[in-house]
mmCIF file of C-alpha atoms in Angstrom:
data_model
loop_
_atom_site.group_PDB
_atom_site.id
_atom_site.type_symbol
_atom_site.label_atom_id
_atom_site.label_comp_id
_atom_site.label_asym_id
_atom_site.label_seq_id
_atom_site.Cartn_x
_atom_site.Cartn_y
_atom_site.Cartn_z
ATOM 1 C CA MET A 1 -48.986 -10.517 -93.751
ATOM 2 C CA THR A 2 -50.212 -8.875 -90.549
ATOM 3 C CA ALA A 3 -49.056 -5.315 -89.918
ATOM 4 C CA ALA A 4 -47.138 -4.729 -86.695
ATOM 5 C CA PRO A 5 -48.875 -2.707 -83.973
ATOM 6 C CA THR A 6 -48.133 0.987 -84.173
ATOM 7 C CA ASN A 7 -49.083 1.916 -80.615
ATOM 8 C CA SER A 8 -46.518 4.557 -79.599
ATOM 9 C CA PRO A 9 -46.285 5.060 -75.826
ATOM 10 C CA GLY A 10 -45.896 8.458 -74.255
ATOM 11 C CA ALA A 11 -44.030 9.112 -71.017
ATOM 12 C CA LEU A 12 -45.303 9.933 -67.553
ATOM 13 C CA ALA A 13 -42.307 12.262 -67.249
ATOM 14 C CA ASP A 14 -43.907 14.496 -69.888
ATOM 15 C CA ARG A 15 -47.147 14.913 -67.953
ATOM 16 C CA ARG A 16 -47.828 17.882 -65.668
ATOM 17 C CA PRO A 17 -50.790 16.877 -63.530
ATOM 18 C CA THR A 18 -52.712 19.496 -61.593
ATOM 19 C CA LEU A 19 -55.389 18.885 -59.024
ATOM 20 C CA SER A 20 -57.495 21.644 -57.521
ATOM 21 C CA GLY A 21 -59.489 21.324 -54.337
ATOM 22 C CA GLU A 22 -62.646 20.918 -56.401
ATOM 23 C CA GLU A 23 -61.045 18.103 -58.416
ATOM 24 C CA ILE A 24 -59.954 16.348 -55.217
ATOM 25 C CA VAL A 25 -63.538 16.513 -53.974
ATOM 26 C CA ALA A 26 -64.774 15.066 -57.270
ATOM 27 C CA HIS A 27 -62.457 12.079 -56.710
ATOM 28 C CA LEU A 28 -63.768 11.387 -53.186
ATOM 29 C CA VAL A 29 -65.645 8.276 -54.296
ATOM 30 C CA PRO A 30 -64.589 4.589 -54.256
ATOM 31 C CA PRO A 31 -62.066 3.449 -56.913
ATOM 32 C CA ARG A 32 -63.603 2.032 -60.060
ATOM 33 C CA GLN A 33 -63.017 -1.617 -59.131
ATOM 34 C CA PHE A 34 -65.268 -0.984 -56.114
ATOM 35 C CA ALA A 35 -67.912 1.016 -57.975
ATOM 36 C CA THR A 36 -70.454 -1.752 -57.434
ATOM 37 C CA ALA A 37 -69.124 -3.216 -54.175
ATOM 38 C CA SER A 38 -71.850 -4.315 -51.805
ATOM 39 C CA LEU A 39 -72.098 -6.149 -48.531
ATOM 40 C CA ASP A 40 -73.798 -9.014 -50.364
ATOM 41 C CA SER A 41 -70.908 -9.332 -52.836
ATOM 42 C CA TYR A 42 -68.276 -9.636 -50.093
ATOM 43 C CA ARG A 43 -67.259 -13.281 -49.774
ATOM 44 C CA PRO A 44 -65.737 -14.000 -46.352
ATOM 45 C CA ASP A 45 -63.216 -16.820 -46.153
ATOM 46 C CA ARG A 46 -64.735 -19.481 -43.904
ATOM 47 C CA ASP A 47 -61.288 -20.437 -42.683
ATOM 48 C CA TYR A 48 -61.073 -16.997 -41.041
ATOM 49 C CA PRO A 49 -64.208 -16.308 -38.956
ATOM 50 C CA SER A 50 -63.096 -12.723 -38.326
ATOM 51 C CA GLN A 51 -64.054 -11.906 -41.927
ATOM 52 C CA GLY A 52 -67.654 -12.936 -41.334
ATOM 53 C CA ALA A 53 -67.604 -11.066 -38.041
ATOM 54 C CA ALA A 54 -66.346 -7.926 -39.805
ATOM 55 C CA LEU A 55 -69.123 -8.203 -42.387
ATOM 56 C CA ALA A 56 -71.697 -8.501 -39.595
ATOM 57 C CA ALA A 57 -70.201 -5.483 -37.796
ATOM 58 C CA ILE A 58 -70.396 -3.373 -40.967
ATOM 59 C CA ARG A 59 -74.020 -4.452 -41.508
ATOM 60 C CA THR A 60 -74.846 -3.407 -37.950
ATOM 61 C CA PHE A 61 -73.048 -0.080 -38.376
ATOM 62 C CA ALA A 62 -74.983 0.520 -41.601
ATOM 63 C CA THR A 63 -78.323 0.173 -39.814
ATOM 64 C CA GLY A 64 -77.592 3.362 -37.857
ATOM 65 C CA TRP A 65 -79.002 5.575 -40.601
ATOM 66 C CA GLY A 66 -82.370 3.865 -40.474
ATOM 67 C CA ALA A 67 -82.822 3.957 -36.715
ATOM 68 C CA ALA A 68 -85.411 6.078 -34.993
ATOM 69 C CA LYS A 69 -84.445 9.674 -34.321
ATOM 70 C CA GLY A 70 -83.065 10.686 -30.988
ATOM 71 C CA GLY A 71 -79.624 10.214 -29.508
ATOM 72 C CA LEU A 72 -76.355 9.968 -31.360
ATOM 73 C CA PHE A 73 -76.721 9.530 -35.136
ATOM 74 C CA GLY A 74 -80.472 9.136 -35.000
ATOM 75 C CA ARG A 75 -80.559 6.346 -32.412
ATOM 76 C CA LYS A 76 -82.718 6.299 -29.338
ATOM 77 C CA LYS A 77 -80.783 7.035 -26.211
ATOM 78 C CA GLY A 78 -78.989 3.919 -25.080
ATOM 79 C CA PRO A 79 -75.488 2.583 -24.589
ATOM 80 C CA ALA A 80 -72.812 4.925 -25.883
ATOM 81 C CA THR A 81 -71.949 4.117 -29.488
ATOM 82 C CA LYS A 82 -68.703 5.164 -31.061
ATOM 83 C CA PRO A 83 -69.094 7.360 -34.143
ATOM 84 C CA GLY A 84 -66.622 5.358 -36.211
ATOM 85 C CA ILE A 85 -65.709 1.852 -37.264
ATOM 86 C CA TYR A 86 -62.125 0.860 -38.014
ATOM 87 C CA LEU A 87 -61.156 -2.215 -40.045
ATOM 88 C CA ASP A 88 -57.684 -3.416 -39.079
ATOM 89 C CA GLY A 89 -56.011 -6.282 -40.865
ATOM 90 C CA GLY A 90 -53.463 -7.404 -43.383
ATOM 91 C CA PHE A 91 -53.576 -6.472 -47.046
ATOM 92 C CA GLY A 92 -55.838 -8.369 -49.414
ATOM 93 C CA VAL A 93 -58.500 -9.426 -46.886
ATOM 94 C CA GLY A 94 -61.269 -7.232 -48.305
ATOM 95 C CA LYS A 95 -61.136 -4.170 -46.067
ATOM 96 C CA THR A 96 -61.520 -1.683 -48.931
ATOM 97 C CA HIS A 97 -64.387 -3.728 -50.378
ATOM 98 C CA LEU A 98 -66.245 -3.495 -47.068
ATOM 99 C CA LEU A 99 -65.454 0.215 -46.758
ATOM 100 C CA ALA A 100 -66.765 0.901 -50.269
ATOM 101 C CA ALA A 101 -69.839 -1.236 -49.639
ATOM 102 C CA LEU A 102 -70.593 0.803 -46.523
ATOM 103 C CA TRP A 103 -70.182 4.014 -48.547
ATOM 104 C CA HIS A 104 -72.657 2.751 -51.144
ATOM 105 C CA ALA A 105 -75.120 1.868 -48.379
ATOM 106 C CA ALA A 106 -74.934 5.282 -46.707
ATOM 107 C CA PRO A 107 -77.603 7.853 -47.532
ATOM 108 C CA GLY A 108 -77.134 11.462 -48.541
ATOM 109 C CA ARG A 109 -73.877 13.341 -48.917
ATOM 110 C CA LYS A 110 -70.831 11.140 -48.284
ATOM 111 C CA TYR A 111 -67.116 11.011 -49.073
ATOM 112 C CA PHE A 112 -64.596 8.236 -49.726
ATOM 113 C CA GLY A 113 -60.869 8.865 -50.065
ATOM 114 C CA THR A 114 -57.429 7.797 -49.003
ATOM 115 C CA PHE A 115 -55.739 9.376 -46.034
ATOM 116 C CA ILE A 116 -53.426 11.283 -48.363
ATOM 117 C CA GLU A 117 -56.359 12.662 -50.349
ATOM 118 C CA PHE A 118 -57.932 14.161 -47.236
ATOM 119 C CA THR A 119 -54.690 15.751 -46.083
ATOM 120 C CA ALA A 120 -54.147 17.064 -49.630
ATOM 121 C CA LEU A 121 -57.651 18.532 -49.589
ATOM 122 C CA VAL A 122 -56.757 20.513 -46.482
ATOM 123 C CA GLY A 123 -53.593 21.667 -48.226
ATOM 124 C CA ALA A 124 -55.535 22.794 -51.293
ATOM 125 C CA LEU A 125 -58.518 24.448 -49.610
ATOM 126 C CA GLY A 126 -57.290 25.304 -46.111
ATOM 127 C CA TYR A 127 -58.482 23.745 -42.882
ATOM 128 C CA GLN A 128 -61.671 25.681 -42.176
ATOM 129 C CA PRO A 129 -62.990 25.483 -45.777
ATOM 130 C CA THR A 130 -62.362 21.710 -45.674
ATOM 131 C CA VAL A 131 -64.327 21.369 -42.448
ATOM 132 C CA ALA A 132 -67.113 23.500 -43.917
ATOM 133 C CA LEU A 133 -67.217 21.255 -46.996
ATOM 134 C CA LEU A 134 -67.200 17.904 -45.193
ATOM 135 C CA LYS A 135 -69.156 18.652 -42.018
ATOM 136 C CA GLY A 136 -72.606 17.171 -41.750
ATOM 137 C CA ALA A 137 -71.839 14.416 -44.269
ATOM 138 C CA SER A 138 -73.596 11.178 -43.447
ATOM 139 C CA LEU A 139 -70.340 9.244 -43.762
ATOM 140 C CA VAL A 140 -66.649 9.961 -44.295
ATOM 141 C CA CYS A 141 -64.594 6.913 -45.346
ATOM 142 C CA ILE A 142 -60.808 7.003 -45.028
ATOM 143 C CA ASP A 143 -58.891 4.223 -46.777
ATOM 144 C CA GLU A 144 -55.225 3.396 -46.102
ATOM 145 C CA PHE A 145 -55.198 5.270 -42.813
ATOM 146 C CA GLU A 146 -51.484 5.531 -42.093
ATOM 147 C CA LEU A 147 -49.815 8.367 -40.244
ATOM 148 C CA ASP A 148 -46.274 9.028 -41.376
ATOM 149 C CA ASP A 149 -45.568 12.256 -39.563
ATOM 150 C CA PRO A 150 -46.764 14.043 -36.423
ATOM 151 C CA GLY A 151 -48.204 16.974 -38.359
ATOM 152 C CA ASP A 152 -50.619 14.684 -40.176
ATOM 153 C CA THR A 153 -51.486 13.017 -36.873
ATOM 154 C CA ARG A 154 -52.592 16.296 -35.341
ATOM 155 C CA LEU A 155 -54.339 17.433 -38.517
ATOM 156 C CA MET A 156 -56.428 14.289 -38.935
ATOM 157 C CA SER A 157 -57.253 14.067 -35.240
ATOM 158 C CA ARG A 158 -58.554 17.637 -35.298
ATOM 159 C CA LEU A 159 -60.450 17.110 -38.559
ATOM 160 C CA LEU A 160 -62.168 13.955 -37.340
ATOM 161 C CA SER A 161 -63.112 15.645 -34.074
ATOM 162 C CA ASP A 162 -64.762 18.494 -35.943
ATOM 163 C CA LEU A 163 -66.583 16.121 -38.291
ATOM 164 C CA VAL A 164 -67.903 13.991 -35.438
ATOM 165 C CA ALA A 165 -69.120 17.169 -33.740
ATOM 166 C CA SER A 166 -71.086 17.977 -36.912
ATOM 167 C CA GLY A 167 -72.840 14.599 -36.812
ATOM 168 C CA SER A 168 -70.794 12.760 -39.401
ATOM 169 C CA ARG A 169 -70.017 9.086 -38.983
ATOM 170 C CA LEU A 170 -66.559 7.741 -39.773
ATOM 171 C CA ALA A 171 -65.175 4.544 -41.267
ATOM 172 C CA ALA A 172 -61.538 3.726 -41.909
ATOM 173 C CA THR A 173 -59.200 0.950 -42.957
ATOM 174 C CA SER A 174 -55.530 0.395 -42.275
ATOM 175 C CA ASN A 175 -52.927 -2.304 -41.862
ATOM 176 C CA THR A 176 -52.207 -0.906 -38.417
ATOM 177 C CA PRO A 177 -54.614 -0.484 -35.477
ATOM 178 C CA PRO A 178 -55.134 3.186 -34.576
ATOM 179 C CA ASN A 179 -53.380 3.012 -31.211
ATOM 180 C CA ALA A 180 -50.235 1.809 -33.051
ATOM 181 C CA LEU A 181 -50.267 4.410 -35.813
ATOM 182 C CA GLY A 182 -46.864 5.988 -36.181
ATOM 183 C CA GLU A 183 -45.107 3.199 -34.296
ATOM 184 C CA GLY A 184 -41.590 2.762 -35.610
ATOM 185 C CA ARG A 185 -41.840 5.888 -37.773
ATOM 186 C CA PHE A 186 -41.665 8.785 -35.355
ATOM 187 C CA ALA A 187 -41.630 9.231 -31.586
ATOM 188 C CA ALA A 188 -45.134 7.906 -30.969
ATOM 189 C CA GLU A 189 -44.951 8.680 -27.240
ATOM 190 C CA ASP A 190 -44.702 12.375 -28.087
ATOM 191 C CA PHE A 191 -48.026 12.152 -29.898
ATOM 192 C CA LEU A 192 -49.771 9.583 -27.718
ATOM 193 C CA ARG A 193 -52.507 12.039 -26.843
ATOM 194 C CA GLU A 194 -53.432 12.575 -30.487
ATOM 195 C CA ILE A 195 -53.139 8.895 -31.395
ATOM 196 C CA ASP A 196 -55.271 7.798 -28.453
ATOM 197 C CA ALA A 197 -57.841 10.438 -29.351
ATOM 198 C CA LEU A 198 -58.111 8.931 -32.833
ATOM 199 C CA ALA A 199 -58.461 5.398 -31.485
ATOM 200 C CA ALA A 200 -61.161 6.442 -29.045
ATOM 201 C CA ARG A 201 -63.448 7.447 -31.900
ATOM 202 C CA PHE A 202 -63.521 4.018 -33.536
ATOM 203 C CA GLU A 203 -64.869 0.586 -32.824
ATOM 204 C CA ILE A 204 -61.901 -1.523 -33.896
ATOM 205 C CA ILE A 205 -62.676 -4.617 -35.966
ATOM 206 C CA ARG A 206 -59.844 -7.042 -36.682
ATOM 207 C CA ILE A 207 -59.863 -8.979 -39.989
ATOM 208 C CA ASP A 208 -57.528 -11.924 -40.483
ATOM 209 C CA GLY A 209 -56.938 -13.942 -43.631
ATOM 210 C CA LEU A 210 -54.867 -14.542 -46.728
ATOM 211 C CA ASP A 211 -54.158 -11.950 -49.384
ATOM 212 C CA PHE A 212 -56.858 -12.669 -51.967
ATOM 213 C CA ARG A 213 -54.574 -11.455 -54.758
ATOM 214 C CA ARG A 214 -52.105 -14.259 -54.002
ATOM 215 C CA ARG A 215 -54.443 -17.097 -53.104
ATOM 216 C CA ASP A 216 -54.148 -18.434 -56.645
ATOM 217 C CA ILE A 217 -50.831 -16.832 -57.624
ATOM 218 C CA GLU A 218 -47.348 -18.184 -57.014
ATOM 219 C CA GLY A 219 -44.020 -16.660 -57.907
ATOM 220 C CA HIS A 220 -42.971 -13.092 -58.442
ATOM 221 C CA ALA A 221 -43.841 -9.966 -60.330
ATOM 222 C CA VAL A 222 -43.158 -10.480 -64.021
ATOM 223 C CA SER A 223 -39.944 -8.979 -65.415
ATOM 224 C CA LEU A 224 -39.679 -8.908 -69.210
ATOM 225 C CA SER A 225 -36.741 -8.989 -71.582
ATOM 226 C CA ASN A 226 -36.203 -5.791 -73.561
ATOM 227 C CA GLU A 227 -37.609 -7.451 -76.681
ATOM 228 C CA ASP A 228 -40.738 -8.748 -74.944
ATOM 229 C CA TYR A 229 -41.206 -5.392 -73.245
ATOM 230 C CA ASP A 230 -41.219 -3.544 -76.564
ATOM 231 C CA SER A 231 -43.493 -6.026 -78.289
ATOM 232 C CA GLN A 232 -46.003 -6.327 -75.449
ATOM 233 C CA LEU A 233 -46.158 -2.585 -74.902
ATOM 234 C CA ALA A 234 -46.742 -2.010 -78.619
ATOM 235 C CA ALA A 235 -49.516 -4.596 -78.633
ATOM 236 C CA MET A 236 -51.372 -3.042 -75.687
ATOM 237 C CA SER A 237 -54.617 -1.308 -76.531
ATOM 238 C CA GLY A 238 -55.586 2.072 -75.161
ATOM 239 C CA VAL A 239 -53.271 4.660 -73.618
ATOM 240 C CA VAL A 240 -49.832 3.361 -72.650
ATOM 241 C CA THR A 241 -46.689 5.016 -71.303
ATOM 242 C CA SER A 242 -43.034 4.042 -71.052
ATOM 243 C CA ASP A 243 -40.452 5.491 -68.641
ATOM 244 C CA ASP A 244 -37.066 4.566 -67.291
ATOM 245 C CA PHE A 245 -37.318 3.665 -63.606
ATOM 246 C CA ASP A 246 -35.024 6.460 -62.433
ATOM 247 C CA SER A 247 -36.831 8.945 -64.654
ATOM 248 C CA LEU A 248 -40.148 7.855 -63.153
ATOM 249 C CA LEU A 249 -38.804 8.281 -59.620
ATOM 250 C CA GLY A 250 -37.648 11.770 -60.585
ATOM 251 C CA THR A 251 -41.135 12.572 -61.869
ATOM 252 C CA LEU A 252 -42.752 11.283 -58.681
ATOM 253 C CA SER A 253 -40.433 13.498 -56.632
ATOM 254 C CA LYS A 254 -41.779 16.572 -58.436
ATOM 255 C CA VAL A 255 -45.476 15.699 -58.136
ATOM 256 C CA HIS A 256 -47.408 15.706 -54.867
ATOM 257 C CA PRO A 257 -48.727 12.186 -54.147
ATOM 258 C CA SER A 258 -52.286 13.529 -54.148
ATOM 259 C CA ARG A 259 -51.790 14.230 -57.858
ATOM 260 C CA TYR A 260 -50.648 10.731 -58.773
ATOM 261 C CA VAL A 261 -54.269 9.906 -59.552
ATOM 262 C CA GLN A 262 -54.147 12.552 -62.277
ATOM 263 C CA LEU A 263 -50.709 11.425 -63.417
ATOM 264 C CA VAL A 264 -52.141 8.043 -64.452
ATOM 265 C CA ALA A 265 -55.675 9.154 -65.302
ATOM 266 C CA ASP A 266 -57.132 7.433 -68.388
ATOM 267 C CA THR A 267 -54.004 5.271 -68.688
ATOM 268 C CA ASP A 268 -54.402 1.566 -69.475
ATOM 269 C CA ALA A 269 -50.809 0.396 -69.020
ATOM 270 C CA VAL A 270 -47.509 1.782 -67.798
ATOM 271 C CA GLY A 271 -44.117 0.495 -68.872
ATOM 272 C CA ILE A 272 -41.113 0.804 -66.571
ATOM 273 C CA ARG A 273 -37.629 0.041 -67.884
ATOM 274 C CA ASN A 274 -34.496 -0.858 -65.900
ATOM 275 C CA VAL A 275 -36.117 -1.430 -62.517
ATOM 276 C CA HIS A 276 -33.655 -1.735 -59.633
ATOM 277 C CA ALA A 277 -33.752 -1.980 -55.844
ATOM 278 C CA PHE A 278 -34.409 1.170 -53.859
ATOM 279 C CA VAL A 279 -31.598 2.879 -51.997
ATOM 280 C CA ASN A 280 -33.680 5.804 -50.749
ATOM 281 C CA GLN A 281 -36.699 5.298 -48.523
ATOM 282 C CA THR A 282 -38.339 8.539 -49.651
ATOM 283 C CA ASP A 283 -38.304 7.268 -53.243
ATOM 284 C CA ALA A 284 -39.663 3.920 -52.053
ATOM 285 C CA LEU A 285 -42.585 5.522 -50.221
ATOM 286 C CA ARG A 286 -43.463 7.721 -53.191
ATOM 287 C CA PHE A 287 -43.439 4.626 -55.383
ATOM 288 C CA VAL A 288 -45.777 2.823 -52.958
ATOM 289 C CA ALA A 289 -48.248 5.703 -53.259
ATOM 290 C CA PHE A 290 -47.891 5.531 -57.042
ATOM 291 C CA VAL A 291 -48.581 1.779 -57.070
ATOM 292 C CA ASP A 292 -51.680 2.351 -54.947
ATOM 293 C CA ARG A 293 -53.067 4.699 -57.596
ATOM 294 C CA LEU A 294 -52.207 2.243 -60.374
ATOM 295 C CA TYR A 295 -54.066 -0.445 -58.479
ATOM 296 C CA ASP A 296 -57.066 1.810 -57.884
ATOM 297 C CA GLY A 297 -57.190 2.509 -61.611
ATOM 298 C CA GLN A 298 -56.466 -1.132 -62.542
ATOM 299 C CA VAL A 299 -53.549 0.001 -64.720
ATOM 300 C CA ARG A 300 -51.410 -2.856 -66.064
ATOM 301 C CA ILE A 301 -47.645 -2.740 -65.401
ATOM 302 C CA LEU A 302 -44.976 -3.971 -67.828
ATOM 303 C CA ALA A 303 -41.392 -3.832 -66.564
ATOM 304 C CA THR A 304 -37.805 -4.843 -67.240
ATOM 305 C CA GLY A 305 -34.898 -5.281 -64.832
ATOM 306 C CA GLU A 306 -35.312 -6.347 -61.212
ATOM 307 C CA PRO A 307 -38.714 -7.960 -60.533
ATOM 308 C CA LEU A 308 -40.865 -5.321 -58.861
ATOM 309 C CA ASP A 309 -41.620 -7.516 -55.855
ATOM 310 C CA GLN A 310 -37.901 -7.500 -55.021
ATOM 311 C CA VAL A 311 -37.207 -3.759 -55.081
ATOM 312 C CA PHE A 312 -37.549 -3.183 -51.322
ATOM 313 C CA PRO A 313 -34.300 -4.104 -49.511
ATOM 314 C CA ALA A 314 -34.377 -6.191 -46.339
ATOM 315 C CA GLU A 315 -33.588 -3.201 -44.141
ATOM 316 C CA MET A 316 -36.634 -1.359 -45.493
ATOM 317 C CA LEU A 317 -38.870 -4.395 -45.002
ATOM 318 C CA ALA A 318 -37.669 -4.620 -41.408
ATOM 319 C CA GLY A 319 -38.622 -1.011 -40.637
ATOM 320 C CA GLY A 320 -41.750 0.881 -39.696
ATOM 321 C CA TYR A 321 -43.142 0.914 -43.233
ATOM 322 C CA ARG A 322 -43.048 -2.865 -43.685
ATOM 323 C CA LYS A 323 -46.793 -3.234 -44.204
ATOM 324 C CA LYS A 324 -46.863 -0.498 -46.812
ATOM 325 C CA TYR A 325 -44.110 -2.207 -48.782
ATOM 326 C CA LEU A 326 -45.741 -5.620 -48.561
ATOM 327 C CA ARG A 327 -49.060 -4.192 -49.747
ATOM 328 C CA ALA A 328 -47.251 -2.687 -52.746
ATOM 329 C CA VAL A 329 -45.546 -6.024 -53.477
ATOM 330 C CA SER A 330 -48.907 -7.794 -53.475
ATOM 331 C CA ARG A 331 -50.402 -5.225 -55.829
ATOM 332 C CA MET A 332 -47.417 -5.220 -58.195
ATOM 333 C CA ILE A 333 -47.562 -9.005 -58.542
ATOM 334 C CA ALA A 334 -51.232 -8.684 -59.493
ATOM 335 C CA LEU A 335 -50.680 -5.821 -61.933
ATOM 336 C CA THR A 336 -47.666 -7.367 -63.696
ATOM 337 C CA THR A 337 -49.272 -10.787 -64.046
ATOM 338 C CA GLY A 338 -52.566 -9.355 -65.224
ATOM 339 C CA SER A 339 -54.517 -10.973 -62.375
ATOM 340 C CA GLY A 340 -55.336 -7.607 -60.836
ATOM 341 C CA VAL A 341 -56.638 -6.001 -64.048
#
């Protein structure tokens, strides 16, 4: 007779993650699923020529470090070249892969992080120490570039200006082109100057295509019965956790999103009981940031209750954060079905 698994899950609610400025800096590298990403390993979809065009644009941008000295970024004086490249497109078309591949190709000191990690770094270290740390880097990569409030708009615009002045090159990804950042979320016209200043620093490359996570997946995020939840969680190897959905949302409300990476560090699977639709957009946005960190860490999700791809009400999906929610839906389908792990 085979003994039953004795894996006893802990709870994320019991964790108290901390993240110093130095620890944030240590995390400014590509997520582990992109640790070996290269331009050669990117496979553009032939049905969408913009993917091949984006790959070619990144290859061209990457040659800047090997050019002869003289002019901007070591180039001989010639036509003005923007210091940044910006990959705009839907979720699941390979933008982060290309961004990570560019980071791997860059020489010298370089940084890769999400938008929220860079703003958190400023919060932890202060503005001038952050500039002093990052300035002169060969490349600064900013993934998930989304501006949710005017303060962050001004902060990032100023930071990027100072980094460009120090000779750093920039690369970013987002589901929204930079001249539309903030649209539908705050009064964009009041911050048009800052938004336009950001856009002016990037060559904008559009990538079209299907979400690669759903090309071979149909249906919804998996929702388990209570019995299957208990048995599957107990059978999981490694470090697992189990929390009630409302308890998890309460935990996320007490932890800065920049620390979510520490909240799930070294975790192989998270269990979430009694999932239900969101009624509060602040909770929904925190959960999106949490899902992003689970996806970066390739952490499996087991859940009961409402399927996780149905937790965002229609009114939320119709608002200014639609693309964030849809990205989270795509990632939750992958993480609950096991196709993203």
